[in-house]
Amino acid sequence: MILVLKKDANDADKSRIRSELFAKGCVVREMNGTGQTVIAAIGRGDLDIAELAALPGVAEVVPITSKFKLVGRQWHPQDSEVTVGPITIGGQRIALIAGPCAIESMDQALTTAREVKRYGGVLFRGGAFKPRTSPYSFQGMEEEGLKILAQVRAETGMPVVTEITSVSQADLMLRYVDMVQVGARNMQNFELLKCVGRMGKPVLLKRGLASTIEEWLMSAEYILAEGNDQVVLCERGIRTFEPYTRNTLDLSAIPVLKNLTHLPVVVDPSHATGIREKVAPMARAAIAAGADGLMVEVHHDPDKALSDGPQSLYPEQFGQLARDIYVIAPVVGKQLDFDYLEKSSRYQQQPRGEQVMAAYLGEPGSFSHIACTQYLGGEVATAPQSSFRAIFDAVQNAEARYGIIPLENSLTGSIHENYDLLLAYDLKIVGELYLRIIHHLMAAPGTGLEDVRRVWSAEPGIQQCRQFLDRYPQWELATVPATSSAVRRLRDGQKGDAAIGSREAAVLNDMHIIAEGIETDPRNFTRFVIVGKTPLADRPKTKSSIVFSTANQPGALFEVMHIFADHHINLVKLESRPIHGKPWQYMFYADIQADVQAPELGAMRATILERTEYFKVLGTY
Ligand code: PEP
Ligand code: MN
């Protein structure tokens, strides 16, 4: 049963309900979603609905009809997130889990781990108890291997995951690792499932060699029923008649699972294919199909690996795969963040009670808000602002540590106001992010396309949907600063009002999408930059944004461009903006692919200073 609580139900009501259900022999779980608390009572199908509905604080009682009581979406419609140390699996950022099949030595593990981290891995894997087909094959280093994993975490900051093959290993796992893996061969070892359910550590549950999705979800149900909801599902290929690959990767399991369960889903293309060259294509496909992450076998010297060498990637191959995923992820609304581990570790080092705050335009559901959580992670608190200037002020006055601002859209070009603000304020660009912008037309339930009279959105939203809007010349168009505010207006708008905005804004405001994907060009990306006073991560910088002005004389701009050409530095953007108070004179904003602050470019900076009247570095990142 699901007990939906009244909005005004208090703690006393909740604990009475919980103990009542517990006394009846139910497994009781509570979830606090968007402004609503629900309590699930599982294990007894014969409860008296009327009796439960009469309990103080209960608004409604709904039977859970699905067999997936706890893992299903019926009582938990939102996606869940699983936290492993500083890493979240299932959020808006792709989690790359990588490492060797087995831990073989301290040197092998540490060398591979450093490479994995360097290329974007956030969680290190390595087996210490190996379930091998032959008893004569390498069985793993057992406790010694776990100690090495703990050492890897200490040295790299990466949390570690390893396979548990027996209930008797539980204490060791609790002592040494951050996440336990239940392997394919143990997916239906129910005593082991109950054991990891009670251990309370996050669990990576692999799909059995020949298990259906239903059997797999029922195994996850065992873990949740013990009180552990930190479960990630891992598709790793199933046995079919096809011998060219070790297994057959069931990519269709990803959308099927996404529909059935709220649990995050990752894909292991290594055991699925068993062949190194096949790993990257399947990994790319998995992300395109909606996986929340990957688990990839990587070995610093796979030719000498004691197990699964032929399917293990060389570190550089893993690096190339990560770069591909970085490009693919935004298309499906996610990000691969190369600084993920560093950022999250820094947040965790915040003094108690202090939280990193980021200022953005609009309100939850705005594209700026989405960019903010994708770039900074869900752990960062967000401060909504009503103008771009307010964002700069908030960061300048230290009310927020970072601000997120859109600079340029692939369809509609630069957002000039932000270029001017970057010049006026002394804040640095510390990072950038490309967000795919998908616009939907939405309205209150019951409003159809034919009822629309007026459409609210932000100016860029209107421009980016021009082609669609031109089909309805009778519609009145009204603008507000952010698309999210346009959507919220619908809540107390008039009949006939609609808005253009993100799917997230529609969900948050209980609006219905009446026309999907209405942006003129699906390749609609906005480049956001993050402004702040301190850098977010220490990695080498590859890009700089600068602004300069030159004397008003022939060849002056050409001379500055020449400096970059002489240094073989690629210019990726050049834009001019009028100088306020000096009609017909311009500031040039340029993005270059180099760290203009690097010591070895000191001579180049000196030359730029000589040939410009004004020069400022807006940021290196
Ligand atoms: C592993 O990940 O090391 C492993 C043995 O995988 P699976 O259980 O999927 O075969
Ligand atoms: Mn393996």
XYZ file of C-alpha atoms in Angstrom, residues 7-606:
600
model
C 0.285 18.349 3.463
C -0.152 19.285 7.139
C 0.709 15.850 8.562
C 3.184 16.376 11.410
C 5.994 14.223 12.811
C 3.737 12.722 15.463
C 1.251 11.638 12.764
C 4.069 10.120 10.740
C 5.542 8.118 13.577
C 2.087 6.852 14.605
C 1.453 5.685 11.037
C 4.864 4.047 10.835
C 4.490 2.136 14.090
C 0.944 1.083 13.216
C 2.168 -0.391 9.925
C 5.210 -1.926 11.529
C 3.001 -3.616 14.125
C 0.997 -5.149 11.305
C 4.207 -6.764 10.005
C 4.855 -4.447 7.059
C 8.174 -3.257 5.658
C 7.783 0.528 5.988
C 9.498 3.110 3.799
C 9.040 6.864 3.704
C 9.694 9.169 0.793
C 9.612 12.947 0.771
C 9.121 14.065 -2.787
C 8.113 17.408 -4.246
C 6.289 18.838 -1.253
C 4.559 15.536 -0.508
C 5.310 12.680 1.876
C 4.354 9.134 1.041
C 4.792 6.049 3.174
C 4.965 2.652 1.550
C 3.774 -0.412 3.490
C 4.985 -3.616 1.886
C 4.619 -7.297 2.571
C 0.943 -7.529 3.529
C -1.614 -7.536 0.753
C -4.554 -7.981 3.124
C -4.537 -4.615 4.918
C -7.832 -2.819 5.440
C -7.702 0.264 3.211
C -10.513 2.046 5.058
C -8.768 1.525 8.403
C -5.498 2.986 7.103
C -7.275 5.882 5.412
C -8.802 6.835 8.770
C -5.397 7.298 10.455
C -4.659 10.966 11.298
C -2.481 12.598 8.629
C -3.399 10.175 5.836
C -4.855 11.765 2.698
C -5.157 8.705 0.482
C -4.327 4.979 0.421
C -3.375 3.419 -2.892
C -2.537 -0.263 -3.353
C 0.847 -0.982 -4.984
C -0.254 -3.118 -7.865
C 3.204 -3.540 -9.378
C 5.299 -6.544 -8.356
C 8.238 -4.164 -8.064
C 7.057 -2.723 -4.775
C 10.185 -0.788 -3.769
C 12.215 -0.636 -6.956
C 9.222 0.311 -9.120
C 8.178 3.808 -9.993
C 4.648 3.541 -8.644
C 5.525 4.756 -5.170
C 8.801 6.448 -6.186
C 8.227 8.239 -9.497
C 11.400 10.364 -9.437
C 14.797 8.946 -10.412
C 16.821 8.026 -7.365
C 20.473 8.847 -6.859
C 23.081 6.660 -5.242
C 25.911 8.296 -3.338
C 29.313 6.639 -3.159
C 31.710 8.865 -1.201
C 31.843 12.159 -3.108
C 30.215 10.660 -6.227
C 26.543 10.515 -7.135
C 25.342 7.915 -9.614
C 22.045 8.751 -11.289
C 22.274 12.535 -11.241
C 22.878 14.726 -14.237
C 26.511 13.715 -14.528
C 27.800 10.514 -16.090
C 29.713 8.293 -13.637
C 32.699 6.525 -15.164
C 33.646 3.478 -13.105
C 36.890 1.953 -14.314
C 39.793 -0.224 -13.290
C 41.247 -3.658 -13.821
C 39.291 -6.888 -13.731
C 41.314 -7.982 -10.708
C 43.694 -6.323 -8.275
C 47.064 -7.949 -8.979
C 49.545 -5.838 -7.011
C 49.881 -2.445 -5.368
C 51.848 -1.204 -8.346
C 49.320 -2.440 -10.925
C 46.367 -0.998 -9.001
C 47.920 2.399 -8.299
C 49.340 2.851 -11.793
C 46.015 1.973 -13.384
C 44.067 4.081 -10.881
C 46.138 7.188 -11.584
C 45.484 6.755 -15.308
C 41.771 6.138 -14.757
C 41.501 9.309 -12.668
C 43.536 11.353 -15.125
C 41.134 10.470 -17.932
C 37.882 11.182 -16.085
C 37.127 8.051 -14.020
C 35.421 8.822 -10.714
C 35.101 5.380 -9.132
C 37.801 2.711 -9.154
C 36.914 -0.950 -9.635
C 38.984 -4.078 -9.074
C 38.156 -7.612 -8.012
C 39.766 -9.137 -4.926
C 37.546 -12.219 -4.757
C 37.212 -13.387 -8.349
C 34.416 -15.756 -9.399
C 36.367 -17.652 -12.060
C 34.965 -20.383 -14.288
C 37.987 -22.599 -13.623
C 39.255 -23.318 -10.099
C 42.800 -23.248 -11.543
C 42.547 -19.634 -12.731
C 43.744 -16.680 -10.622
C 41.230 -16.332 -7.788
C 42.107 -12.821 -6.640
C 44.248 -11.409 -3.808
C 41.398 -11.541 -1.272
C 42.000 -9.364 1.814
C 45.363 -8.153 0.459
C 43.497 -6.912 -2.617
C 40.985 -5.058 -0.466
C 43.831 -3.365 1.413
C 45.254 -2.237 -1.910
C 41.858 -0.825 -2.881
C 41.749 1.151 0.368
C 45.214 2.471 -0.451
C 44.048 3.502 -3.939
C 41.235 5.522 -2.367
C 43.638 7.141 0.096
C 46.024 8.164 -2.690
C 43.627 9.192 -5.425
C 40.456 10.245 -3.601
C 38.460 7.872 -5.820
C 35.944 5.713 -3.956
C 36.367 1.998 -4.683
C 34.023 -0.829 -5.652
C 34.723 -4.556 -5.528
C 32.788 -7.785 -5.828
C 31.488 -9.651 -2.779
C 31.144 -13.369 -3.507
C 30.143 -14.662 -0.095
C 28.274 -13.535 2.990
C 31.407 -14.326 4.975
C 33.214 -11.388 3.311
C 30.796 -8.758 4.617
C 33.007 -7.531 7.482
C 36.014 -7.156 5.209
C 33.944 -5.224 2.685
C 32.638 -2.908 5.390
C 36.188 -2.231 6.490
C 37.847 -1.556 3.147
C 35.523 -0.524 0.315
C 32.890 2.103 -0.553
C 30.556 0.060 -2.737
C 30.014 -3.671 -3.125
C 29.308 -5.416 -6.386
C 27.073 -8.445 -6.658
C 28.337 -10.224 -9.757
C 26.353 -11.804 -12.560
C 26.896 -15.277 -11.138
C 25.439 -14.255 -7.792
C 22.491 -12.190 -8.934
C 20.093 -14.748 -7.506
C 22.125 -15.676 -4.434
C 19.340 -14.508 -2.175
C 21.296 -14.847 1.072
C 23.988 -12.607 -0.410
C 21.343 -10.106 -1.565
C 19.853 -9.954 1.920
C 23.331 -9.588 3.355
C 24.253 -6.582 1.157
C 20.823 -5.162 1.930
C 21.715 -5.212 5.627
C 25.299 -3.993 5.139
C 24.064 -0.556 4.204
C 26.839 0.123 1.658
C 25.869 1.121 -1.879
C 25.452 -1.935 -4.100
C 26.236 -2.441 -7.778
C 23.924 -5.252 -8.856
C 24.927 -6.905 -12.100
C 22.449 -8.678 -14.322
C 22.676 -12.459 -14.242
C 24.157 -14.327 -17.204
C 20.729 -15.532 -18.290
C 18.324 -13.491 -16.220
C 15.279 -11.617 -17.357
C 14.831 -7.971 -16.447
C 12.046 -9.023 -14.119
C 14.260 -11.486 -12.236
C 16.952 -8.838 -12.007
C 14.565 -6.246 -10.549
C 13.243 -8.805 -8.071
C 16.834 -9.322 -6.912
C 17.158 -5.569 -6.403
C 13.859 -5.727 -4.509
C 15.532 -8.116 -2.020
C 18.186 -5.498 -1.252
C 15.704 -2.650 -0.858
C 13.436 -4.795 1.292
C 16.308 -5.042 3.800
C 16.347 -1.253 4.043
C 19.137 -0.431 1.585
C 17.920 1.736 -1.287
C 21.426 2.572 -2.532
C 21.362 0.172 -5.474
C 22.735 0.694 -8.986
C 21.811 -1.774 -11.727
C 24.567 -2.846 -14.127
C 23.732 -4.370 -17.512
C 26.697 -6.544 -18.530
C 25.377 -8.618 -21.424
C 23.405 -11.838 -21.447
C 24.014 -15.307 -22.880
C 22.613 -15.737 -26.359
C 23.431 -18.061 -29.271
C 25.864 -15.476 -30.710
C 29.507 -16.587 -30.307
C 31.279 -13.561 -31.849
C 31.060 -11.669 -28.587
C 31.464 -12.998 -25.040
C 27.847 -12.016 -24.286
C 25.184 -9.994 -26.052
C 24.799 -6.493 -24.653
C 21.106 -5.883 -24.101
C 20.974 -2.159 -24.761
C 17.201 -2.221 -24.855
C 17.309 -3.068 -21.137
C 18.245 0.586 -20.478
C 14.991 2.220 -21.653
C 12.992 -0.727 -20.288
C 14.535 -0.274 -16.844
C 14.205 3.502 -16.969
C 10.495 2.987 -17.372
C 10.103 0.324 -14.678
C 12.446 1.488 -11.949
C 13.786 4.638 -10.337
C 17.191 3.031 -9.709
C 20.217 4.285 -11.679
C 21.467 2.098 -14.526
C 25.053 1.681 -15.669
C 26.454 -0.471 -18.455
C 29.532 -2.716 -18.465
C 30.575 -2.991 -22.125
C 33.717 -4.963 -21.186
C 32.125 -8.194 -19.950
C 29.315 -7.687 -22.466
C 31.608 -7.905 -25.485
C 34.806 -9.479 -24.169
C 36.754 -7.795 -26.969
C 38.716 -4.567 -26.537
C 37.757 -3.009 -29.900
C 34.066 -3.552 -29.261
C 34.046 -1.815 -25.891
C 34.033 1.841 -26.986
C 31.247 1.584 -29.613
C 28.943 -0.179 -27.132
C 29.864 2.267 -24.383
C 28.967 5.214 -26.606
C 25.681 3.554 -27.532
C 24.891 2.901 -23.866
C 25.202 6.583 -22.998
C 23.117 7.539 -26.027
C 20.483 5.056 -24.831
C 20.250 6.775 -21.449
C 22.654 4.945 -19.119
C 23.754 6.902 -16.051
C 27.303 5.650 -16.278
C 29.714 2.991 -17.436
C 31.815 0.325 -15.788
C 34.848 -0.317 -17.956
C 37.814 -2.601 -17.460
C 41.097 -0.713 -17.850
C 44.580 -2.091 -17.221
C 47.891 -0.226 -17.468
C 49.387 -3.264 -19.205
C 46.493 -5.450 -20.381
C 48.722 -7.895 -22.240
C 50.080 -9.024 -18.871
C 46.732 -8.936 -17.021
C 45.962 -12.006 -14.893
C 42.311 -11.914 -15.959
C 40.243 -10.397 -18.768
C 43.228 -8.749 -20.477
C 41.756 -9.083 -24.007
C 38.744 -6.963 -23.046
C 40.636 -4.411 -20.940
C 41.250 -0.998 -22.466
C 44.656 0.622 -22.529
C 44.454 3.822 -20.448
C 44.681 6.043 -23.549
C 41.749 4.182 -25.092
C 39.756 4.860 -21.954
C 40.753 8.521 -22.258
C 39.523 8.648 -25.836
C 36.265 6.988 -24.837
C 35.767 9.567 -22.087
C 36.261 12.354 -24.633
C 33.620 10.784 -26.889
C 31.206 10.507 -23.974
C 31.891 14.165 -23.122
C 30.562 15.062 -26.560
C 27.628 12.627 -26.606
C 26.272 13.264 -23.097
C 24.832 16.779 -23.673
C 22.730 15.445 -26.553
C 20.861 13.253 -24.054
C 20.742 15.921 -21.351
C 23.735 14.855 -19.252
C 27.357 15.878 -18.774
C 30.654 14.137 -18.395
C 32.561 16.366 -16.022
C 36.327 15.890 -16.032
C 36.589 17.795 -12.740
C 33.757 15.911 -11.056
C 35.862 14.199 -8.397
C 37.865 17.285 -7.557
C 34.818 19.524 -7.278
C 32.877 17.069 -5.111
C 35.870 16.451 -2.864
C 36.215 20.205 -2.369
C 32.561 20.604 -1.431
C 33.036 17.886 1.170
C 35.899 19.853 2.702
C 33.639 22.841 3.381
C 33.502 23.802 7.068
C 30.401 22.373 8.726
C 27.249 24.330 8.103
C 28.755 26.186 5.142
C 27.462 25.340 1.717
C 28.712 26.265 -1.724
C 26.143 28.612 -3.253
C 25.648 29.334 -6.950
C 23.587 32.178 -8.425
C 21.603 31.663 -11.621
C 18.866 33.360 -13.634
C 15.241 32.408 -13.219
C 13.981 29.700 -10.928
C 14.166 25.892 -10.748
C 13.551 24.484 -14.205
C 15.286 27.357 -16.025
C 18.015 26.331 -18.449
C 20.473 28.239 -16.252
C 19.368 26.128 -13.297
C 19.829 22.927 -15.293
C 23.284 24.104 -16.400
C 24.104 24.919 -12.791
C 23.278 21.459 -11.443
C 24.966 19.774 -14.407
C 28.170 21.733 -13.909
C 28.351 22.058 -10.148
C 26.388 18.980 -9.106
C 23.216 18.562 -7.099
C 25.063 19.124 -3.803
C 25.511 22.832 -4.503
C 22.824 25.180 -3.209
C 21.359 27.468 -5.834
C 20.281 31.080 -5.451
C 17.748 32.274 -8.037
C 18.237 35.813 -9.416
C 16.022 38.008 -11.537
C 18.706 39.548 -13.774
C 22.198 38.836 -15.055
C 23.514 41.859 -13.176
C 22.086 40.438 -9.936
C 24.129 37.272 -10.553
C 27.342 39.282 -10.889
C 26.441 41.295 -7.771
C 25.736 38.159 -5.753
C 29.160 36.718 -6.598
C 30.956 40.052 -6.181
C 29.411 40.506 -2.702
C 30.229 36.896 -1.781
C 26.564 35.988 -1.324
C 27.246 33.236 -3.854
C 30.570 31.507 -4.583
C 29.771 31.038 -8.268
C 27.447 32.470 -10.883
C 26.299 30.766 -14.053
C 25.555 32.853 -17.129
C 24.728 32.054 -20.751
C 27.159 33.654 -23.199
C 26.202 32.328 -26.578
C 23.588 30.228 -28.328
C 24.223 28.184 -31.446
C 21.052 29.522 -33.127
C 20.743 33.063 -31.867
C 24.326 34.127 -31.150
C 25.885 36.075 -28.298
C 24.162 37.355 -25.185
C 25.756 40.783 -25.300
C 24.661 41.951 -21.901
C 26.838 39.288 -20.298
C 29.884 40.284 -22.348
C 29.475 43.827 -21.034
C 29.037 42.603 -17.456
C 32.175 40.457 -17.700
C 34.067 43.605 -18.549
C 32.467 45.716 -15.830
C 32.970 43.273 -12.924
C 36.193 41.847 -11.637
C 35.153 38.196 -11.702
C 36.857 35.361 -13.542
C 35.429 32.750 -15.879
C 36.326 29.472 -14.141
C 34.556 26.966 -16.355
C 32.227 26.440 -19.284
C 29.470 24.035 -20.252
C 27.434 23.337 -23.362
C 23.789 22.585 -22.712
C 21.409 21.274 -25.342
C 18.312 23.421 -25.286
C 15.106 21.546 -26.047
C 12.007 23.722 -25.908
C 8.477 22.506 -25.302
C 5.177 24.326 -25.498
C 3.253 23.702 -22.298
C 0.020 24.728 -20.642
C -2.274 23.828 -17.762
C -3.865 20.376 -18.075
C -6.939 20.578 -20.284
C -5.492 23.247 -22.593
C -4.897 22.004 -26.134
C -2.998 23.584 -29.021
C -6.280 24.932 -30.398
C -7.029 26.788 -27.121
C -3.757 28.760 -27.041
C -4.045 32.541 -27.342
C -0.954 33.862 -25.645
C 2.557 32.362 -25.304
C 4.941 33.378 -22.531
C 8.691 32.822 -22.656
C 12.073 34.507 -22.426
C 13.231 36.374 -25.533
C 15.749 33.659 -26.536
C 13.040 30.981 -26.148
C 10.824 32.865 -28.593
C 13.668 33.392 -31.060
C 14.787 29.775 -30.951
C 11.252 28.558 -31.745
C 10.568 31.072 -34.536
C 9.683 28.523 -37.179
C 7.114 26.832 -34.968
C 5.618 30.126 -33.757
C 5.324 31.468 -37.320
C 2.718 28.767 -37.936
C 0.439 30.493 -35.394
C 0.503 34.208 -36.280
C -2.647 34.766 -34.218
C -0.839 34.014 -30.932
C 0.189 36.936 -28.756
C 3.829 36.632 -27.624
C 4.817 37.882 -24.167
C 8.314 37.870 -22.652
C 9.735 37.568 -19.137
C 13.466 37.289 -18.184
C 13.581 33.470 -17.853
C 11.598 30.610 -19.392
C 11.064 29.112 -15.921
C 9.225 32.246 -14.770
C 7.080 32.057 -17.891
C 6.070 28.496 -16.967
C 5.344 29.388 -13.344
C 3.067 32.213 -14.520
C 0.820 29.579 -16.041
C -0.163 28.465 -12.562
C -2.275 31.554 -12.121
C -2.570 32.469 -15.764
C -5.683 32.823 -17.848
C -7.284 30.179 -20.006
C -5.464 30.194 -23.341
C -2.060 30.913 -21.794
C 0.865 28.681 -22.754
C 4.621 28.908 -22.203
C 7.833 27.787 -23.862
C 10.353 26.198 -21.536
C 12.158 23.073 -20.392
C 10.640 19.701 -19.556
C 11.935 20.180 -15.992
C 9.914 23.412 -15.664
C 6.795 21.624 -16.924
C 7.202 18.857 -14.339
C 7.946 21.266 -11.475
C 4.887 23.374 -12.244
C 2.494 20.506 -13.054
C 2.043 21.670 -16.645
C 1.340 19.496 -19.663
C 3.507 19.523 -22.762
C 1.313 20.218 -25.778
C 4.048 20.447 -28.426
C 7.364 18.707 -27.940
C 10.790 19.764 -29.230
C 9.724 22.967 -30.966
C 13.154 24.623 -31.288
C 13.836 25.420 -34.939
C 17.061 23.437 -35.114
C 17.630 20.426 -32.858
C 21.317 21.383 -32.733
C 20.396 24.111 -30.302
C 23.147 24.495 -27.710
C 23.853 27.275 -25.258
C 27.331 27.869 -23.947
C 27.257 28.788 -20.274
C 30.230 30.057 -18.301
C 30.761 29.887 -14.569
C 32.078 33.070 -12.955
C 33.714 33.275 -9.552
C 36.689 34.556 -7.625
C 38.411 31.216 -7.081
C 39.026 28.337 -9.494
C 36.947 25.182 -9.212
C 39.658 22.688 -10.036
C 43.420 22.540 -10.460
C 43.614 20.773 -13.814
C 45.706 22.360 -16.589
C 43.782 25.088 -18.407
C 43.224 24.715 -22.135
C 41.177 27.779 -22.980
C 41.269 31.521 -22.205
C 38.789 34.321 -22.676
C 40.325 37.754 -23.114
C 39.131 41.252 -23.962
C 41.194 44.013 -25.532
C 41.023 47.253 -27.474
C 43.488 48.564 -30.009
C 44.455 51.941 -31.404
C 42.115 53.128 -34.139
C 44.638 52.685 -36.956
C 45.170 50.430 -39.966
C 46.214 46.871 -39.128
C 45.895 47.251 -35.341
C 43.597 44.234 -34.879
C 45.558 42.269 -37.453
C 48.726 42.792 -35.400
C 47.139 41.269 -32.302
C 45.827 38.324 -34.327
C 49.325 37.891 -35.655
C 50.662 37.317 -32.156
C 48.404 34.260 -31.784
C 49.344 33.009 -35.229
C 53.062 33.322 -34.369
C 52.490 31.181 -31.274
C 50.351 28.636 -33.173
C 47.410 29.412 -30.925
C 43.973 28.708 -32.294
C 41.402 31.483 -32.023
C 37.944 29.984 -31.475
C 35.874 33.135 -31.136
C 36.189 36.826 -31.860
C 33.467 39.330 -31.158
C 33.412 43.123 -31.041
C 31.321 45.259 -28.688
C 30.977 49.050 -28.703
C 32.904 50.898 -25.968
C 30.407 52.817 -23.854
C 30.960 56.573 -24.171
C 33.260 56.222 -27.196
C 31.024 55.979 -30.257
C 32.368 53.771 -33.054
C 35.192 52.366 -30.963
C 35.183 48.706 -30.012
C 36.343 46.150 -27.463
C 37.299 42.773 -28.890
C 36.363 39.638 -26.985
C 38.389 36.601 -27.957
C 38.539 32.961 -26.888
C 41.802 31.161 -27.540
C 42.852 27.549 -27.099
C 45.711 28.161 -24.682
C 46.318 29.151 -21.089
C 47.220 32.776 -21.609
C 48.440 32.973 -17.973
C 50.929 30.121 -18.407
C 54.501 31.126 -17.466
C 55.834 30.005 -20.870
C 53.533 32.516 -22.590
C 54.954 35.477 -20.611
C 56.668 36.913 -23.687
C 53.447 36.651 -25.680
C 51.507 38.521 -22.973
C 54.120 41.262 -23.034
